[in-house]
JSON list of C-alpha atoms in Angstrom, two decimals:
[
{"chain": "J", "resi": 24, "resn": "LEU", "atom": "CA", "xyz": [-41.93, -56.78, 115.80]},
{"chain": "J", "resi": 25, "resn": "ASN", "atom": "CA", "xyz": [-42.29, -53.02, 116.26]},
{"chain": "J", "resi": 26, "resn": "TYR", "atom": "CA", "xyz": [-44.81, -53.57, 119.06]},
{"chain": "J", "resi": 27, "resn": "LEU", "atom": "CA", "xyz": [-42.64, -56.23, 120.70]},
{"chain": "J", "resi": 28, "resn": "LEU", "atom": "CA", "xyz": [-39.51, -54.07, 120.68]},
{"chain": "J", "resi": 29, "resn": "ASN", "atom": "CA", "xyz": [-41.44, -51.11, 122.10]},
{"chain": "J", "resi": 30, "resn": "LEU", "atom": "CA", "xyz": [-42.84, -53.41, 124.78]},
{"chain": "J", "resi": 31, "resn": "ALA", "atom": "CA", "xyz": [-39.30, -54.33, 125.88]},
{"chain": "J", "resi": 32, "resn": "ASN", "atom": "CA", "xyz": [-38.96, -50.69, 127.01]},
{"chain": "J", "resi": 33, "resn": "CYS", "atom": "CA", "xyz": [-35.16, -50.74, 126.74]},
{"chain": "J", "resi": 34, "resn": "TYR", "atom": "CA", "xyz": [-34.49, -48.79, 123.54]},
{"chain": "J", "resi": 35, "resn": "GLU", "atom": "CA", "xyz": [-34.19, -45.03, 123.24]},
{"chain": "J", "resi": 36, "resn": "GLU", "atom": "CA", "xyz": [-35.93, -45.11, 119.86]},
{"chain": "J", "resi": 37, "resn": "VAL", "atom": "CA", "xyz": [-37.94, -47.68, 117.90]},
{"chain": "J", "resi": 38, "resn": "VAL", "atom": "CA", "xyz": [-38.76, -46.60, 114.34]},
{"chain": "J", "resi": 39, "resn": "GLN", "atom": "CA", "xyz": [-41.06, -48.23, 111.79]},
{"chain": "J", "resi": 40, "resn": "ASP", "atom": "CA", "xyz": [-39.94, -48.55, 108.14]},
{"chain": "J", "resi": 41, "resn": "PHE", "atom": "CA", "xyz": [-40.38, -45.73, 105.65]},
{"chain": "J", "resi": 42, "resn": "LYS", "atom": "CA", "xyz": [-39.55, -44.92, 102.03]},
{"chain": "J", "resi": 43, "resn": "TYR", "atom": "CA", "xyz": [-36.49, -43.00, 100.84]},
{"chain": "J", "resi": 44, "resn": "ASP", "atom": "CA", "xyz": [-34.88, -42.03, 97.53]},
{"chain": "J", "resi": 45, "resn": "ILE", "atom": "CA", "xyz": [-31.25, -42.17, 96.47]},
{"chain": "J", "resi": 46, "resn": "SER", "atom": "CA", "xyz": [-31.61, -40.70, 93.01]},
{"chain": "J", "resi": 47, "resn": "SER", "atom": "CA", "xyz": [-34.21, -40.19, 90.31]},
{"chain": "J", "resi": 48, "resn": "LYS", "atom": "CA", "xyz": [-33.49, -43.75, 89.17]},
{"chain": "J", "resi": 49, "resn": "ARG", "atom": "CA", "xyz": [-33.49, -45.31, 92.65]},
{"chain": "J", "resi": 50, "resn": "LYS", "atom": "CA", "xyz": [-36.74, -44.12, 94.22]},
{"chain": "J", "resi": 51, "resn": "ASN", "atom": "CA", "xyz": [-39.15, -45.50, 96.77]},
{"chain": "J", "resi": 52, "resn": "LEU", "atom": "CA", "xyz": [-36.64, -47.75, 98.49]},
{"chain": "J", "resi": 53, "resn": "ARG", "atom": "CA", "xyz": [-37.72, -49.03, 101.89]},
{"chain": "J", "resi": 54, "resn": "THR", "atom": "CA", "xyz": [-35.70, -48.99, 105.06]},
{"chain": "J", "resi": 55, "resn": "PRO", "atom": "CA", "xyz": [-35.56, -52.17, 107.14]},
{"chain": "J", "resi": 56, "resn": "ASP", "atom": "CA", "xyz": [-38.86, -53.03, 108.82]},
{"chain": "J", "resi": 57, "resn": "VAL", "atom": "CA", "xyz": [-37.87, -51.78, 112.28]},
{"chain": "J", "resi": 58, "resn": "MET", "atom": "CA", "xyz": [-34.84, -49.77, 113.41]},
{"chain": "J", "resi": 59, "resn": "VAL", "atom": "CA", "xyz": [-33.85, -49.28, 117.04]},
{"chain": "J", "resi": 60, "resn": "ARG", "atom": "CA", "xyz": [-31.31, -47.12, 118.80]},
{"chain": "J", "resi": 61, "resn": "ALA", "atom": "CA", "xyz": [-29.82, -48.31, 122.07]},
{"chain": "J", "resi": 62, "resn": "GLY", "atom": "CA", "xyz": [-27.22, -45.84, 123.28]},
{"chain": "J", "resi": 63, "resn": "HIS", "atom": "CA", "xyz": [-24.28, -45.92, 120.89]},
{"chain": "J", "resi": 64, "resn": "ARG", "atom": "CA", "xyz": [-25.66, -48.98, 119.03]},
{"chain": "J", "resi": 65, "resn": "CYS", "atom": "CA", "xyz": [-28.40, -49.37, 116.44]},
{"chain": "J", "resi": 66, "resn": "ILE", "atom": "CA", "xyz": [-30.11, -52.42, 114.99]},
{"chain": "J", "resi": 67, "resn": "PHE", "atom": "CA", "xyz": [-31.85, -52.75, 111.64]},
{"chain": "J", "resi": 68, "resn": "PHE", "atom": "CA", "xyz": [-34.44, -55.55, 111.71]},
{"chain": "J", "resi": 69, "resn": "GLU", "atom": "CA", "xyz": [-35.72, -57.05, 108.44]},
{"chain": "J", "resi": 70, "resn": "CYS", "atom": "CA", "xyz": [-38.61, -59.47, 109.02]},
{"chain": "J", "resi": 71, "resn": "LYS", "atom": "CA", "xyz": [-39.16, -62.45, 106.76]},
{"chain": "J", "resi": 72, "resn": "SER", "atom": "CA", "xyz": [-42.23, -64.58, 107.19]},
{"chain": "J", "resi": 73, "resn": "ALA", "atom": "CA", "xyz": [-40.19, -67.53, 105.98]},
{"chain": "J", "resi": 74, "resn": "VAL", "atom": "CA", "xyz": [-40.51, -71.00, 107.36]},
{"chain": "J", "resi": 75, "resn": "PRO", "atom": "CA", "xyz": [-38.33, -73.92, 106.27]},
{"chain": "J", "resi": 76, "resn": "PHE", "atom": "CA", "xyz": [-39.39, -76.02, 103.32]},
{"chain": "J", "resi": 77, "resn": "LEU", "atom": "CA", "xyz": [-40.86, -79.31, 104.53]},
{"chain": "J", "resi": 78, "resn": "SER", "atom": "CA", "xyz": [-38.48, -81.14, 102.18]},
{"chain": "J", "resi": 79, "resn": "LEU", "atom": "CA", "xyz": [-35.50, -79.75, 104.14]},
{"chain": "J", "resi": 80, "resn": "ARG", "atom": "CA", "xyz": [-36.25, -82.41, 106.72]},
{"chain": "J", "resi": 81, "resn": "ASP", "atom": "CA", "xyz": [-35.64, -84.97, 103.98]},
{"chain": "J", "resi": 82, "resn": "PHE", "atom": "CA", "xyz": [-32.30, -83.29, 103.13]},
{"chain": "J", "resi": 83, "resn": "ASP", "atom": "CA", "xyz": [-33.49, -82.28, 99.67]},
{"chain": "J", "resi": 84, "resn": "LEU", "atom": "CA", "xyz": [-30.32, -80.63, 98.28]},
{"chain": "J", "resi": 85, "resn": "ASP", "atom": "CA", "xyz": [-32.26, -78.36, 95.90]},
{"chain": "J", "resi": 86, "resn": "LYS", "atom": "CA", "xyz": [-34.35, -77.00, 98.78]},
{"chain": "J", "resi": 87, "resn": "ILE", "atom": "CA", "xyz": [-31.27, -76.54, 100.96]},
{"chain": "J", "resi": 88, "resn": "LYS", "atom": "CA", "xyz": [-29.63, -74.56, 98.16]},
{"chain": "J", "resi": 89, "resn": "ALA", "atom": "CA", "xyz": [-32.79, -72.50, 97.62]},
{"chain": "J", "resi": 90, "resn": "THR", "atom": "CA", "xyz": [-33.01, -71.75, 101.35]},
{"chain": "J", "resi": 91, "resn": "LYS", "atom": "CA", "xyz": [-29.35, -70.68, 101.48]},
{"chain": "J", "resi": 92, "resn": "GLU", "atom": "CA", "xyz": [-29.93, -68.37, 98.52]},
{"chain": "J", "resi": 93, "resn": "ARG", "atom": "CA", "xyz": [-33.03, -66.88, 100.13]},
{"chain": "J", "resi": 94, "resn": "TYR", "atom": "CA", "xyz": [-31.19, -66.23, 103.40]},
{"chain": "J", "resi": 95, "resn": "ALA", "atom": "CA", "xyz": [-28.15, -64.84, 101.55]},
{"chain": "J", "resi": 96, "resn": "ASN", "atom": "CA", "xyz": [-30.39, -62.45, 99.60]},
{"chain": "J", "resi": 97, "resn": "SER", "atom": "CA", "xyz": [-31.95, -61.27, 102.87]},
{"chain": "J", "resi": 98, "resn": "ILE", "atom": "CA", "xyz": [-28.52, -60.61, 104.39]},
{"chain": "J", "resi": 99, "resn": "ILE", "atom": "CA", "xyz": [-27.51, -58.68, 101.27]},
{"chain": "J", "resi": 100, "resn": "GLN", "atom": "CA", "xyz": [-30.71, -56.65, 101.48]},
{"chain": "J", "resi": 101, "resn": "VAL", "atom": "CA", "xyz": [-29.91, -55.65, 105.07]},
{"chain": "J", "resi": 102, "resn": "PHE", "atom": "CA", "xyz": [-26.28, -54.95, 104.16]},
{"chain": "J", "resi": 103, "resn": "ASN", "atom": "CA", "xyz": [-27.37, -52.64, 101.33]},
{"chain": "J", "resi": 104, "resn": "ARG", "atom": "CA", "xyz": [-29.80, -50.75, 103.59]},
{"chain": "J", "resi": 105, "resn": "ILE", "atom": "CA", "xyz": [-27.04, -50.33, 106.19]},
{"chain": "J", "resi": 106, "resn": "GLN", "atom": "CA", "xyz": [-24.72, -49.01, 103.47]},
{"chain": "J", "resi": 107, "resn": "ASP", "atom": "CA", "xyz": [-27.40, -46.50, 102.41]},
{"chain": "J", "resi": 108, "resn": "PHE", "atom": "CA", "xyz": [-27.73, -45.43, 106.07]},
{"chain": "J", "resi": 109, "resn": "ARG", "atom": "CA", "xyz": [-23.97, -45.04, 106.45]},
{"chain": "J", "resi": 110, "resn": "GLU", "atom": "CA", "xyz": [-23.80, -43.02, 103.21]},
{"chain": "J", "resi": 111, "resn": "GLY", "atom": "CA", "xyz": [-26.46, -40.63, 104.54]},
{"chain": "J", "resi": 112, "resn": "PHE", "atom": "CA", "xyz": [-29.34, -41.49, 102.22]},
{"chain": "J", "resi": 113, "resn": "TYR", "atom": "CA", "xyz": [-31.65, -41.81, 105.23]},
{"chain": "J", "resi": 114, "resn": "TYR", "atom": "CA", "xyz": [-31.49, -41.33, 108.99]},
{"chain": "J", "resi": 115, "resn": "PRO", "atom": "CA", "xyz": [-34.35, -42.86, 110.99]},
{"chain": "J", "resi": 116, "resn": "PHE", "atom": "CA", "xyz": [-33.66, -41.54, 114.48]},
{"chain": "J", "resi": 117, "resn": "LYS", "atom": "CA", "xyz": [-34.64, -38.22, 116.09]},
{"chain": "J", "resi": 118, "resn": "HIS", "atom": "CA", "xyz": [-31.45, -38.14, 118.16]},
{"chain": "J", "resi": 119, "resn": "VAL", "atom": "CA", "xyz": [-28.56, -37.49, 115.77]},
{"chain": "J", "resi": 120, "resn": "MET", "atom": "CA", "xyz": [-25.51, -39.65, 116.41]},
{"chain": "J", "resi": 121, "resn": "ASP", "atom": "CA", "xyz": [-22.51, -40.80, 114.47]},
{"chain": "J", "resi": 122, "resn": "PHE", "atom": "CA", "xyz": [-22.58, -44.59, 114.93]},
{"chain": "J", "resi": 123, "resn": "SER", "atom": "CA", "xyz": [-19.30, -46.41, 114.54]},
{"chain": "J", "resi": 124, "resn": "VAL", "atom": "CA", "xyz": [-19.38, -49.26, 112.00]},
{"chain": "J", "resi": 125, "resn": "GLU", "atom": "CA", "xyz": [-18.95, -51.94, 114.65]},
{"chain": "J", "resi": 126, "resn": "ASN", "atom": "CA", "xyz": [-22.07, -50.69, 116.48]},
{"chain": "J", "resi": 127, "resn": "ILE", "atom": "CA", "xyz": [-24.43, -50.90, 113.51]},
{"chain": "J", "resi": 128, "resn": "PHE", "atom": "CA", "xyz": [-26.15, -54.27, 113.48]},
{"chain": "J", "resi": 129, "resn": "GLY", "atom": "CA", "xyz": [-28.50, -55.96, 111.05]},
{"chain": "J", "resi": 130, "resn": "VAL", "atom": "CA", "xyz": [-30.87, -58.79, 111.86]},
{"chain": "J", "resi": 131, "resn": "VAL", "atom": "CA", "xyz": [-32.84, -60.93, 109.45]},
{"chain": "J", "resi": 132, "resn": "VAL", "atom": "CA", "xyz": [-35.76, -62.12, 111.56]},
{"chain": "J", "resi": 133, "resn": "LEU", "atom": "CA", "xyz": [-37.23, -65.45, 110.50]},
{"chain": "J", "resi": 134, "resn": "LEU", "atom": "CA", "xyz": [-40.57, -66.76, 111.64]},
{"chain": "J", "resi": 135, "resn": "GLU", "atom": "CA", "xyz": [-38.91, -70.17, 111.97]},
{"chain": "J", "resi": 136, "resn": "ASP", "atom": "CA", "xyz": [-35.24, -70.97, 111.42]},
{"chain": "J", "resi": 137, "resn": "SER", "atom": "CA", "xyz": [-34.07, -73.89, 109.30]},
{"chain": "J", "resi": 138, "resn": "PHE", "atom": "CA", "xyz": [-30.71, -74.09, 111.12]},
{"chain": "J", "resi": 139, "resn": "ILE", "atom": "CA", "xyz": [-28.66, -74.30, 107.95]},
{"chain": "J", "resi": 140, "resn": "PRO", "atom": "CA", "xyz": [-25.02, -73.71, 108.99]},
{"chain": "J", "resi": 141, "resn": "ARG", "atom": "CA", "xyz": [-24.39, -69.98, 108.97]},
{"chain": "J", "resi": 142, "resn": "GLY", "atom": "CA", "xyz": [-20.94, -70.38, 107.43]},
{"chain": "J", "resi": 143, "resn": "SER", "atom": "CA", "xyz": [-22.44, -71.78, 104.24]},
{"chain": "J", "resi": 144, "resn": "ILE", "atom": "CA", "xyz": [-24.95, -68.92, 104.09]},
{"chain": "J", "resi": 145, "resn": "TYR", "atom": "CA", "xyz": [-22.19, -66.31, 104.47]},
{"chain": "J", "resi": 146, "resn": "GLU", "atom": "CA", "xyz": [-20.20, -68.11, 101.74]},
{"chain": "J", "resi": 147, "resn": "GLU", "atom": "CA", "xyz": [-23.24, -67.69, 99.49]},
{"chain": "J", "resi": 148, "resn": "VAL", "atom": "CA", "xyz": [-23.33, -63.98, 100.39]},
{"chain": "J", "resi": 149, "resn": "ALA", "atom": "CA", "xyz": [-19.64, -63.64, 99.50]},
{"chain": "J", "resi": 150, "resn": "THR", "atom": "CA", "xyz": [-20.22, -65.39, 96.17]},
{"chain": "J", "resi": 151, "resn": "LYS", "atom": "CA", "xyz": [-23.20, -63.18, 95.30]},
{"chain": "J", "resi": 152, "resn": "LEU", "atom": "CA", "xyz": [-21.27, -60.01, 96.23]},
{"chain": "J", "resi": 153, "resn": "ASN", "atom": "CA", "xyz": [-18.10, -61.25, 94.55]},
{"chain": "J", "resi": 154, "resn": "LEU", "atom": "CA", "xyz": [-16.13, -60.84, 97.78]},
{"chain": "J", "resi": 155, "resn": "SER", "atom": "CA", "xyz": [-13.49, -62.97, 99.43]},
{"chain": "J", "resi": 156, "resn": "MET", "atom": "CA", "xyz": [-14.54, -64.46, 102.80]},
{"chain": "J", "resi": 157, "resn": "ASP", "atom": "CA", "xyz": [-11.61, -62.70, 104.47]},
{"chain": "J", "resi": 158, "resn": "SER", "atom": "CA", "xyz": [-12.35, -59.27, 102.96]},
{"chain": "J", "resi": 159, "resn": "PRO", "atom": "CA", "xyz": [-13.18, -56.39, 105.35]},
{"chain": "J", "resi": 160, "resn": "SER", "atom": "CA", "xyz": [-16.72, -56.18, 103.98]},
{"chain": "J", "resi": 161, "resn": "MET", "atom": "CA", "xyz": [-17.36, -59.88, 104.60]},
{"chain": "J", "resi": 162, "resn": "TYR", "atom": "CA", "xyz": [-15.87, -59.62, 108.08]},
{"chain": "J", "resi": 163, "resn": "CYS", "atom": "CA", "xyz": [-18.32, -56.80, 108.80]},
{"chain": "J", "resi": 164, "resn": "ILE", "atom": "CA", "xyz": [-21.24, -58.77, 107.37]},
{"chain": "J", "resi": 165, "resn": "ARG", "atom": "CA", "xyz": [-20.35, -61.93, 109.33]},
{"chain": "J", "resi": 166, "resn": "SER", "atom": "CA", "xyz": [-19.78, -59.94, 112.53]},
{"chain": "J", "resi": 167, "resn": "ASN", "atom": "CA", "xyz": [-22.73, -57.59, 112.44]},
{"chain": "J", "resi": 168, "resn": "ILE", "atom": "CA", "xyz": [-25.54, -59.09, 110.34]},
{"chain": "J", "resi": 169, "resn": "LYS", "atom": "CA", "xyz": [-27.24, -62.13, 111.83]},
{"chain": "J", "resi": 170, "resn": "ILE", "atom": "CA", "xyz": [-30.12, -64.44, 111.06]},
{"chain": "J", "resi": 171, "resn": "ILE", "atom": "CA", "xyz": [-32.28, -64.83, 114.13]},
{"chain": "J", "resi": 172, "resn": "ASP", "atom": "CA", "xyz": [-35.42, -66.80, 114.88]},
{"chain": "J", "resi": 173, "resn": "PHE", "atom": "CA", "xyz": [-38.34, -64.58, 115.97]},
{"chain": "J", "resi": 174, "resn": "HIS", "atom": "CA", "xyz": [-38.75, -66.58, 119.18]},
{"chain": "J", "resi": 175, "resn": "GLU", "atom": "CA", "xyz": [-35.24, -65.62, 120.30]},
{"chain": "J", "resi": 176, "resn": "ILE", "atom": "CA", "xyz": [-36.11, -61.93, 119.97]},
{"chain": "J", "resi": 177, "resn": "GLU", "atom": "CA", "xyz": [-39.37, -62.58, 121.85]},
{"chain": "J", "resi": 178, "resn": "ASP", "atom": "CA", "xyz": [-37.47, -64.22, 124.72]},
{"chain": "J", "resi": 179, "resn": "VAL", "atom": "CA", "xyz": [-35.04, -61.33, 125.07]},
{"chain": "J", "resi": 180, "resn": "SER", "atom": "CA", "xyz": [-37.76, -58.68, 124.68]},
{"chain": "J", "resi": 181, "resn": "PHE", "atom": "CA", "xyz": [-40.11, -60.23, 127.24]},
{"chain": "J", "resi": 182, "resn": "CYS", "atom": "CA", "xyz": [-37.24, -60.06, 129.73]},
{"chain": "J", "resi": 183, "resn": "GLY", "atom": "CA", "xyz": [-36.90, -56.34, 128.97]},
{"chain": "J", "resi": 184, "resn": "GLU", "atom": "CA", "xyz": [-33.38, -56.84, 127.62]},
{"chain": "J", "resi": 185, "resn": "ASP", "atom": "CA", "xyz": [-31.63, -54.83, 124.93]},
{"chain": "J", "resi": 186, "resn": "TYR", "atom": "CA", "xyz": [-30.94, -57.22, 122.03]},
{"chain": "J", "resi": 187, "resn": "SER", "atom": "CA", "xyz": [-27.94, -55.15, 120.91]},
{"chain": "J", "resi": 188, "resn": "LYS", "atom": "CA", "xyz": [-26.02, -56.54, 123.90]},
{"chain": "J", "resi": 189, "resn": "CYS", "atom": "CA", "xyz": [-26.51, -60.06, 122.49]},
{"chain": "J", "resi": 190, "resn": "LEU", "atom": "CA", "xyz": [-25.33, -58.84, 119.10]},
{"chain": "J", "resi": 191, "resn": "GLU", "atom": "CA", "xyz": [-22.24, -57.26, 120.68]},
{"chain": "J", "resi": 192, "resn": "ILE", "atom": "CA", "xyz": [-21.30, -60.63, 122.13]},
{"chain": "J", "resi": 193, "resn": "GLN", "atom": "CA", "xyz": [-21.83, -62.32, 118.77]},
{"chain": "J", "resi": 194, "resn": "ARG", "atom": "CA", "xyz": [-19.89, -59.56, 117.00]},
{"chain": "J", "resi": 195, "resn": "ASN", "atom": "CA", "xyz": [-16.84, -60.63, 118.94]},
{"chain": "J", "resi": 196, "resn": "ASN", "atom": "CA", "xyz": [-17.31, -64.20, 117.69]},
{"chain": "J", "resi": 197, "resn": "PRO", "atom": "CA", "xyz": [-18.43, -63.86, 114.05]},
{"chain": "J", "resi": 198, "resn": "SER", "atom": "CA", "xyz": [-18.35, -67.58, 113.28]},
{"chain": "J", "resi": 199, "resn": "ASP", "atom": "CA", "xyz": [-21.50, -68.11, 115.40]}
]
């Protein structure tokens, strides 16, 4: 993904993951896999080599639930890394900027998407974080952290487009 985003040649900075510490008890945490800065926006990409369970095609309810939990955990992971970034525990970019909350995006990149309705995944996130769906934190998560198929990022990158523009459009319609 790092190579692909560099190849797009539309980001001011593309940074590979690195380790950081919060405290003596919370050491060796890893940033998202790739972080990009595009003007006043930044994106934190977390890659998952996940493909859908074959039994999803048979509507196996246990596998659907397991997939939702896996995706929800990935969203929470990105959310936590964004919170650490916002709290100043790490800063990946050479150019120092103060990004507004609405311009910080997170993307869980899947090798292949299962197309489970996003609303049910975000409900799982809310349950795991003990948040109401209409809380400010959940609004931010639904607006700014997305699950995207790798091929979609390839398509945009090969056209030399800045993916943060797509995320801005989705931010304004968080139910997508």
